[in-house]
Short mmCIF file of C-alpha atoms in Angstrom, two decimals:
data_model
loop_
_atom_site.label_atom_id
_atom_site.label_comp_id
_atom_site.label_asym_id
_atom_site.label_seq_id
_atom_site.Cartn_x
_atom_site.Cartn_y
_atom_site.Cartn_z
CA MET A 255 23.34 -5.63 30.33
CA LYS A 256 23.79 -6.68 26.67
CA ASN A 257 27.38 -5.45 26.65
CA LEU A 258 28.09 -7.38 29.87
CA LEU A 259 26.66 -10.59 28.39
CA LYS A 260 28.79 -10.13 25.27
CA LYS A 261 31.91 -9.98 27.43
CA ILE A 262 30.95 -13.05 29.46
CA ILE A 263 29.57 -15.29 26.70
CA PRO A 264 31.91 -16.24 23.83
CA LYS A 265 30.88 -14.93 20.41
CA ASN A 266 30.81 -18.42 18.88
CA ALA A 267 28.43 -19.56 21.63
CA ILE A 268 26.03 -16.71 20.79
CA ASN A 269 26.20 -17.56 17.08
CA ASN A 270 25.53 -21.25 17.81
CA PHE A 271 22.54 -20.30 19.98
CA ARG A 272 21.13 -18.13 17.19
CA LYS A 273 21.55 -20.99 14.71
CA LEU A 274 19.71 -23.32 17.10
CA ILE A 275 16.82 -20.85 17.48
CA SER A 276 16.67 -20.46 13.69
CA PHE A 277 16.61 -24.25 13.22
CA ILE A 278 13.81 -24.66 15.78
CA ASP A 279 11.81 -21.86 14.15
CA LYS A 280 12.16 -23.37 10.67
CA SER A 281 11.00 -26.72 12.02
CA ALA A 282 8.08 -25.12 13.88
CA ILE A 283 6.71 -23.15 10.93
CA SER A 284 6.58 -26.25 8.73
CA VAL A 285 4.32 -27.86 11.35
CA PHE A 286 2.21 -24.84 12.40
CA SER A 287 1.59 -23.58 8.85
CA LYS A 288 -0.60 -26.61 7.99
CA THR A 289 -3.90 -25.06 9.15
CA LYS A 290 -5.29 -21.60 9.94
CA VAL A 291 -5.75 -22.51 13.61
CA THR A 292 -2.21 -23.80 14.12
CA SER A 293 -0.83 -20.79 12.20
CA SER A 294 -2.64 -18.50 14.65
CA LEU A 295 -1.26 -20.52 17.55
CA TYR A 296 2.26 -20.05 16.21
CA TYR A 297 1.89 -16.27 16.23
CA LEU A 298 0.20 -16.37 19.64
CA ILE A 299 2.89 -18.50 21.30
CA PHE A 300 6.16 -18.20 19.40
CA ASN A 301 6.11 -14.96 17.45
CA LYS A 302 4.65 -11.60 18.51
CA SER A 303 5.19 -9.79 15.20
CA PHE A 304 1.50 -9.11 14.56
CA MET A 305 0.56 -7.90 18.04
CA ARG A 306 0.87 -4.22 17.11
CA GLU A 307 -1.25 -4.69 13.99
CA HIS A 308 -3.96 -6.46 16.00
CA GLN A 309 -4.14 -3.58 18.47
CA SER A 310 -3.97 -0.93 15.74
CA VAL A 311 -6.88 -2.50 13.85
CA LEU A 312 -9.03 -2.73 16.99
CA LYS A 313 -8.13 0.81 18.07
CA GLY A 314 -9.07 1.93 14.56
CA ARG A 315 -12.47 0.26 14.83
CA VAL A 316 -13.09 1.95 18.19
CA LYS A 317 -12.15 5.34 16.72
CA TYR A 318 -14.38 4.70 13.70
CA TYR A 319 -17.47 4.13 15.83
CA GLN A 320 -16.64 7.15 17.96
CA SER A 321 -16.45 9.24 14.78
CA LEU A 322 -20.10 8.45 14.03
CA GLU A 323 -21.14 10.28 17.20
CA LYS A 324 -18.70 13.17 17.14
CA ILE A 325 -17.83 14.18 13.60
CA GLU A 326 -14.64 16.18 13.21
CA ASP A 327 -13.38 17.91 10.04
CA SER A 328 -14.18 14.85 7.90
CA CYS A 329 -16.53 11.88 8.10
CA VAL A 330 -15.35 8.56 6.68
CA LEU A 331 -18.83 7.02 6.69
CA LEU A 332 -20.14 9.91 4.61
CA ARG A 333 -17.14 9.86 2.27
CA ARG A 334 -17.69 6.15 1.63
CA ASN A 335 -21.47 6.25 1.28
CA ILE A 336 -21.60 9.39 -0.86
CA HIS A 337 -19.15 7.70 -3.22
CA ARG A 338 -21.41 4.65 -3.28
CA LEU A 339 -24.30 6.91 -4.29
CA GLU A 340 -22.11 8.41 -7.02
CA LYS A 341 -21.50 4.93 -8.42
CA GLY A 342 -25.23 4.28 -8.37
CA LEU A 343 -25.86 7.53 -10.25
CA ILE A 344 -23.51 6.57 -13.10
CA MET A 345 -24.70 2.99 -13.57
CA GLN A 346 -25.82 1.99 -17.08
CA PRO A 347 -28.69 1.46 -16.97
CA ARG A 348 -29.37 3.28 -13.71
CA ARG A 349 -31.77 1.54 -11.39
CA ASP A 350 -34.94 3.33 -10.33
CA VAL A 351 -34.19 2.43 -6.71
CA PHE A 352 -30.65 2.10 -5.35
CA GLY A 353 -28.81 2.86 -2.13
CA LYS A 354 -31.81 1.80 -0.08
CA ALA A 355 -29.74 -0.28 2.35
CA PHE A 356 -27.50 2.60 3.47
CA ILE A 357 -29.29 5.87 2.67
CA GLY A 358 -30.72 6.05 6.19
CA GLU A 359 -27.35 6.01 7.94
CA THR A 360 -25.96 8.36 5.31
CA VAL A 361 -28.57 11.05 5.89
CA ASP A 362 -28.36 10.58 9.67
CA ALA A 363 -24.61 11.20 9.50
CA PHE A 364 -25.11 14.22 7.20
CA VAL A 365 -27.68 15.75 9.56
CA LEU A 366 -25.39 15.20 12.55
CA ALA A 367 -22.43 16.73 10.70
CA VAL A 368 -24.49 19.80 9.77
CA LYS A 369 -25.78 20.25 13.31
CA GLN A 370 -22.26 19.88 14.74
CA ASN A 371 -20.96 22.32 12.10
CA ALA A 372 -18.13 19.84 11.65
CA LEU A 373 -17.41 19.64 7.93
CA LYS A 374 -15.06 21.60 5.76
CA GLU A 375 -16.90 23.60 3.11
CA SER A 376 -15.67 21.61 0.11
CA GLU A 377 -16.54 18.27 1.68
CA GLY A 378 -19.93 19.47 2.90
CA ASN A 379 -20.76 20.82 -0.56
CA TRP A 380 -19.90 17.49 -2.16
CA PHE A 381 -22.08 15.56 0.29
CA ASN A 382 -25.01 17.91 -0.23
CA ASP A 383 -24.76 18.06 -4.02
CA VAL A 384 -24.70 14.28 -4.41
CA LEU A 385 -27.52 13.73 -1.92
CA SER A 386 -29.62 16.35 -3.68
CA LYS A 387 -29.04 14.69 -7.07
CA TYR A 388 -29.78 11.26 -5.60
CA PHE A 389 -33.15 12.30 -4.19
CA GLU A 390 -33.95 14.05 -7.47
CA VAL A 391 -33.66 10.85 -9.55
CA VAL A 392 -34.37 7.95 -7.18
CA SER A 393 -37.83 6.42 -6.95
CA SER A 394 -39.86 6.03 -3.80
CA SER A 395 -39.50 3.44 -1.04
CA LEU A 396 -40.14 3.43 2.68
CA GLU A 397 -36.46 3.83 3.56
CA ILE A 398 -35.75 6.42 0.88
CA ASP A 399 -38.82 8.52 1.68
CA SER A 400 -37.90 8.59 5.37
CA ALA A 401 -34.34 9.67 4.58
CA ARG A 402 -35.57 12.24 2.05
CA LYS A 403 -37.79 13.85 4.69
CA LYS A 404 -34.87 14.19 7.14
CA TYR A 405 -32.58 15.55 4.43
CA GLU A 406 -35.04 18.17 3.18
CA SER A 407 -35.83 19.20 6.76
CA VAL A 408 -32.21 19.95 7.67
CA CYS A 409 -31.64 21.74 4.35
CA GLN A 410 -34.62 24.02 4.99
CA GLU A 411 -33.66 24.57 8.61
CA ARG A 412 -30.03 25.47 7.82
CA LYS A 413 -30.80 27.12 4.44
CA ILE A 414 -28.53 24.68 2.58
CA LEU A 415 -28.72 25.29 -1.17
CA ASN A 416 -28.38 22.76 -3.98
CA ARG A 417 -25.47 23.92 -6.15
CA ALA A 418 -25.42 20.82 -8.39
CA LYS A 419 -21.68 21.26 -8.95
CA SER A 420 -19.92 18.35 -7.18
CA ILE A 421 -21.85 15.61 -8.94
CA PRO A 422 -20.90 12.87 -11.44
CA TYR A 423 -20.07 14.07 -14.95
CA ALA A 424 -19.43 12.57 -18.40
CA ARG A 425 -15.99 11.44 -19.49
CA GLU A 426 -16.21 13.67 -22.56
CA SER A 427 -16.27 16.77 -20.37
CA ILE A 428 -12.75 16.16 -19.04
CA LYS A 429 -10.07 18.51 -20.32
CA GLU A 430 -7.50 16.26 -21.95
CA THR A 431 -3.77 16.77 -21.57
CA ASN A 432 -1.38 17.26 -24.45
CA ILE A 433 1.38 15.39 -22.64
CA SER A 434 2.74 12.67 -24.92
CA PHE A 435 3.78 9.16 -23.91
CA GLU A 436 7.39 10.12 -24.70
CA GLN A 437 7.20 13.15 -22.36
CA LEU A 438 5.74 10.99 -19.61
CA GLU A 439 8.54 8.49 -20.10
CA VAL A 440 11.11 11.28 -19.64
CA LEU A 441 9.46 12.30 -16.35
CA TYR A 442 9.36 8.72 -15.09
CA LYS A 443 13.03 8.21 -15.90
CA GLN A 444 13.99 11.59 -14.47
CA ARG A 445 12.44 10.69 -11.12
CA ARG A 446 15.05 8.58 -9.37
CA SER A 447 15.65 7.77 -5.71
CA ILE A 448 17.91 10.61 -4.61
CA ARG A 449 19.98 10.21 -1.45
CA TRP A 450 22.25 13.26 -1.75
CA TYR A 451 20.83 16.76 -1.42
CA GLU A 452 21.97 20.36 -1.46
CA ASP A 453 21.99 22.14 1.89
CA LYS A 454 18.90 24.11 0.94
CA ALA A 455 15.60 24.35 2.80
CA VAL A 456 12.44 23.09 1.12
CA ASP A 457 9.56 25.55 0.84
CA ILE A 458 6.47 24.04 2.47
CA SER A 459 4.29 25.80 -0.12
CA LEU A 460 5.76 23.53 -2.81
CA ILE A 461 4.88 20.43 -0.77
CA ASN A 462 1.36 21.80 -0.27
CA LYS A 463 1.05 22.36 -4.01
CA ALA A 464 2.23 18.83 -4.82
CA VAL A 465 -0.04 17.22 -2.23
CA ASP A 466 -3.09 19.05 -3.60
CA ILE A 467 -2.72 17.38 -7.00
CA ALA A 468 -1.35 14.07 -5.68
CA THR A 469 -4.62 13.47 -3.85
CA GLN A 470 -6.33 12.99 -7.20
CA ALA A 471 -4.99 9.43 -6.88
CA PRO A 472 -7.65 6.71 -6.63
CA SER A 473 -8.69 5.70 -3.13
CA ALA A 474 -11.06 2.91 -2.08
CA CYS A 475 -14.52 4.53 -1.71
CA ASN A 476 -12.71 7.89 -1.68
CA ARG A 477 -11.90 7.60 2.03
CA GLN A 478 -8.29 8.81 1.55
CA PRO A 479 -7.09 7.25 4.83
CA PHE A 480 -3.69 8.94 5.01
CA LYS A 481 -1.84 11.99 6.30
CA PHE A 482 1.56 13.43 5.40
CA HIS A 483 3.50 14.14 8.60
CA THR A 484 6.13 16.55 7.33
CA VAL A 485 9.36 17.12 9.26
CA MET A 486 11.56 20.07 8.27
CA ASN A 487 13.83 20.52 11.29
CA LYS A 488 17.11 18.93 10.18
CA ASP A 489 17.95 17.38 13.56
CA LYS A 490 14.53 15.75 13.75
CA VAL A 491 14.67 14.78 10.07
CA LYS A 492 17.74 12.67 10.81
CA LYS A 493 16.12 11.07 13.86
CA VAL A 494 13.05 10.14 11.84
CA ALA A 495 15.12 8.77 8.94
CA ASP A 496 17.29 6.72 11.30
CA CYS A 497 14.19 4.98 12.67
CA ALA A 498 13.81 3.15 9.38
CA MET A 499 17.31 1.73 9.26
CA GLY A 500 18.64 1.43 5.71
CA THR A 501 19.52 5.15 5.80
CA THR A 502 22.97 4.76 7.39
CA GLY A 503 25.52 7.01 5.76
CA PHE A 504 23.17 9.51 4.14
CA SER A 505 20.44 10.42 6.66
CA HIS A 506 22.52 13.37 7.91
CA ASN A 507 22.11 15.27 4.61
CA LEU A 508 18.33 14.87 4.20
CA GLN A 509 16.54 18.23 4.20
CA THR A 510 12.90 17.26 4.69
CA ILE A 511 11.20 13.97 5.40
CA ILE A 512 7.55 13.04 5.08
CA ALA A 513 6.02 10.15 6.99
CA VAL A 514 3.08 8.80 5.00
CA VAL A 515 0.74 7.64 7.77
CA GLY A 516 -2.30 5.40 7.32
CA ASP A 517 -5.40 5.87 9.46
CA LEU A 518 -7.13 2.62 10.43
CA SER A 519 -10.09 4.52 11.93
CA ALA A 520 -11.42 4.79 8.36
CA TYR A 521 -12.72 1.20 8.55
CA PRO A 522 -15.24 -0.64 10.73
CA ALA A 523 -14.01 -4.12 9.77
CA GLU A 524 -10.72 -6.04 9.69
CA ARG A 525 -11.11 -6.96 6.02
CA ASP A 526 -10.05 -3.44 5.02
CA ARG A 527 -6.94 -3.25 7.22
CA HIS A 528 -4.54 -3.37 4.26
CA VAL A 529 -6.25 -0.65 2.23
CA ILE A 530 -4.14 2.03 3.96
CA TYR A 531 -1.06 0.55 2.27
CA ILE A 532 -2.67 0.46 -1.18
CA ASP A 533 -4.17 3.95 -1.02
CA GLY A 534 -1.08 5.38 0.69
CA SER A 535 1.22 3.97 -1.98
CA LEU A 536 -0.93 5.22 -4.85
CA VAL A 537 -0.98 8.79 -3.54
CA THR A 538 2.73 8.76 -2.66
CA MET A 539 3.76 7.79 -6.17
CA GLN A 540 1.77 10.70 -7.55
CA LEU A 541 3.28 12.96 -4.89
CA MET A 542 6.81 11.99 -5.94
CA LEU A 543 6.06 12.77 -9.59
CA ALA A 544 4.40 16.08 -8.67
CA LEU A 545 7.40 17.11 -6.57
CA GLU A 546 9.73 16.20 -9.44
CA THR A 547 7.96 18.69 -11.72
CA LEU A 548 8.54 21.37 -9.04
CA GLY A 549 12.29 20.74 -8.98
CA LEU A 550 12.23 18.62 -5.82
CA SER A 551 13.75 15.14 -5.74
CA THR A 552 12.60 12.33 -3.49
CA CYS A 553 13.59 8.98 -2.07
CA ALA A 554 11.00 6.50 -0.86
CA ILE A 555 12.31 4.83 2.30
CA ASN A 556 10.95 1.44 3.24
CA TRP A 557 9.31 1.23 6.65
CA PRO A 558 10.09 -2.02 8.55
CA ASP A 559 7.42 -3.57 10.74
CA ILE A 560 9.64 -3.83 13.81
CA GLU A 561 8.15 -3.05 17.22
CA THR A 562 11.10 -1.07 18.62
CA ARG A 563 11.33 1.04 15.45
CA GLU A 564 7.59 1.70 15.41
CA LYS A 565 7.74 2.94 19.00
CA MET A 566 10.62 5.28 18.18
CA LEU A 567 8.79 6.82 15.24
CA ASP A 568 5.42 6.94 16.99
CA GLU A 569 6.98 9.04 19.75
CA LEU A 570 8.77 11.37 17.33
CA LEU A 571 5.61 11.99 15.28
CA GLY A 572 3.07 11.76 18.11
CA LEU A 573 1.04 9.03 16.39
CA ASN A 574 -2.02 7.34 17.86
CA LYS A 575 -2.39 3.57 18.13
CA HIS A 576 -4.76 3.46 15.14
CA GLU A 577 -2.20 5.21 12.92
CA ARG A 578 0.53 3.25 11.14
CA THR A 579 3.45 4.47 9.09
CA ILE A 580 3.31 3.26 5.48
CA MET A 581 6.64 4.68 4.30
CA LEU A 582 9.01 7.60 4.69
CA LEU A 583 9.76 10.01 1.87
CA ALA A 584 12.90 12.14 1.72
CA VAL A 585 12.40 15.45 -0.13
CA GLY A 586 14.94 18.04 -1.23
CA TYR A 587 17.01 19.65 -3.98
CA ALA A 588 19.26 17.03 -5.54
CA ASP A 589 23.02 17.48 -5.29
CA PRO A 590 24.06 17.63 -8.99
CA LYS A 591 27.20 15.63 -8.19
CA GLY A 592 25.39 13.05 -6.06
CA GLY A 593 25.45 9.45 -7.24
CA ILE A 594 22.35 7.51 -8.28
CA PRO A 595 22.21 3.69 -8.43
CA PHE A 596 21.57 2.40 -11.96
CA SER A 597 18.94 -0.01 -10.63
CA GLN A 598 18.08 -2.01 -13.77
CA LYS A 599 14.32 -2.34 -14.08
CA LYS A 600 12.32 -5.34 -15.23
CA ASN A 601 10.35 -4.96 -18.46
CA CYS A 602 7.01 -6.17 -19.79
CA SER A 603 8.39 -9.59 -20.78
CA ASP A 604 9.37 -10.15 -17.14
CA LEU A 605 6.20 -8.82 -15.57
CA ILE A 606 3.18 -9.49 -17.77
CA LYS A 607 1.47 -12.87 -17.60
CA VAL A 608 -1.40 -13.15 -20.04
CA ILE A 609 -4.19 -15.31 -18.59
CA LYS A 610 -6.01 -17.34 -21.28
#
């Protein structure tokens, strides 16, 4: 149909129509941007760009509440609340009573997770160790005593032991690195966006190794709302890369591609909808540096928020509505003869603004 219209309608007429639409849109946004209500009306009536995000956020909220009843291999409510207890444990000075507002729901979720036998061992150990330490130091209150009784009951029933291992620790106990600033600078400058790769398969064990240390990246309340959908079949790698656009001319030689996918079911409220992009970006930067030390080069590929492109990638990766792609990451062994853009970087004088 599009090809037929192109033959019937002169090219200059199409260009003039596009210019008219652009002029109308520029005029409309100057009017509708004046208030929050009119801005919302603009996106309701004239522009559907945020429709997918609206649905994804709501689907994420639905999935979040479902996860409180049927806990799978991880529990975001527990991850968040246990981290909140950790922060209470390290406060200076530490309060005699803290966590009272959420300890009830935390223990209820822990009990449910134990009874459903849903948690991975490492995560379950962390939850138990922190809860045990919390009840050891916190003073009495109606809410805390009720939660303590439930916690001790399930521990006795399931013979859960207090290991006291996965609990807060002092900064002085950290093993410090001997990596110098100069060595770190070499690594940062060595890691460039590589678009040309050798025809050599990437060993998934190396990606696993890099991911395991990359996840030491900070994450809001330690929820870590991301997954790394890793594609290694070359035909599918190209299809995934082509979804992003901007890969024309080099997508055919990519060996492996990782879709960094954010999970909106980690949040019960809209205010946190952008955290997937922050946390996902933090962990991906560490992943790129980790891969570089293993001899693997990378190229971060921007992901455009375009409905047709999202649908294409969702189908290729089998994503749910509450999952959104943050970025794509090409991974492989760099072609020694492959070109690299110089890409001049800004420096501190360009980027730092001292607030007085």
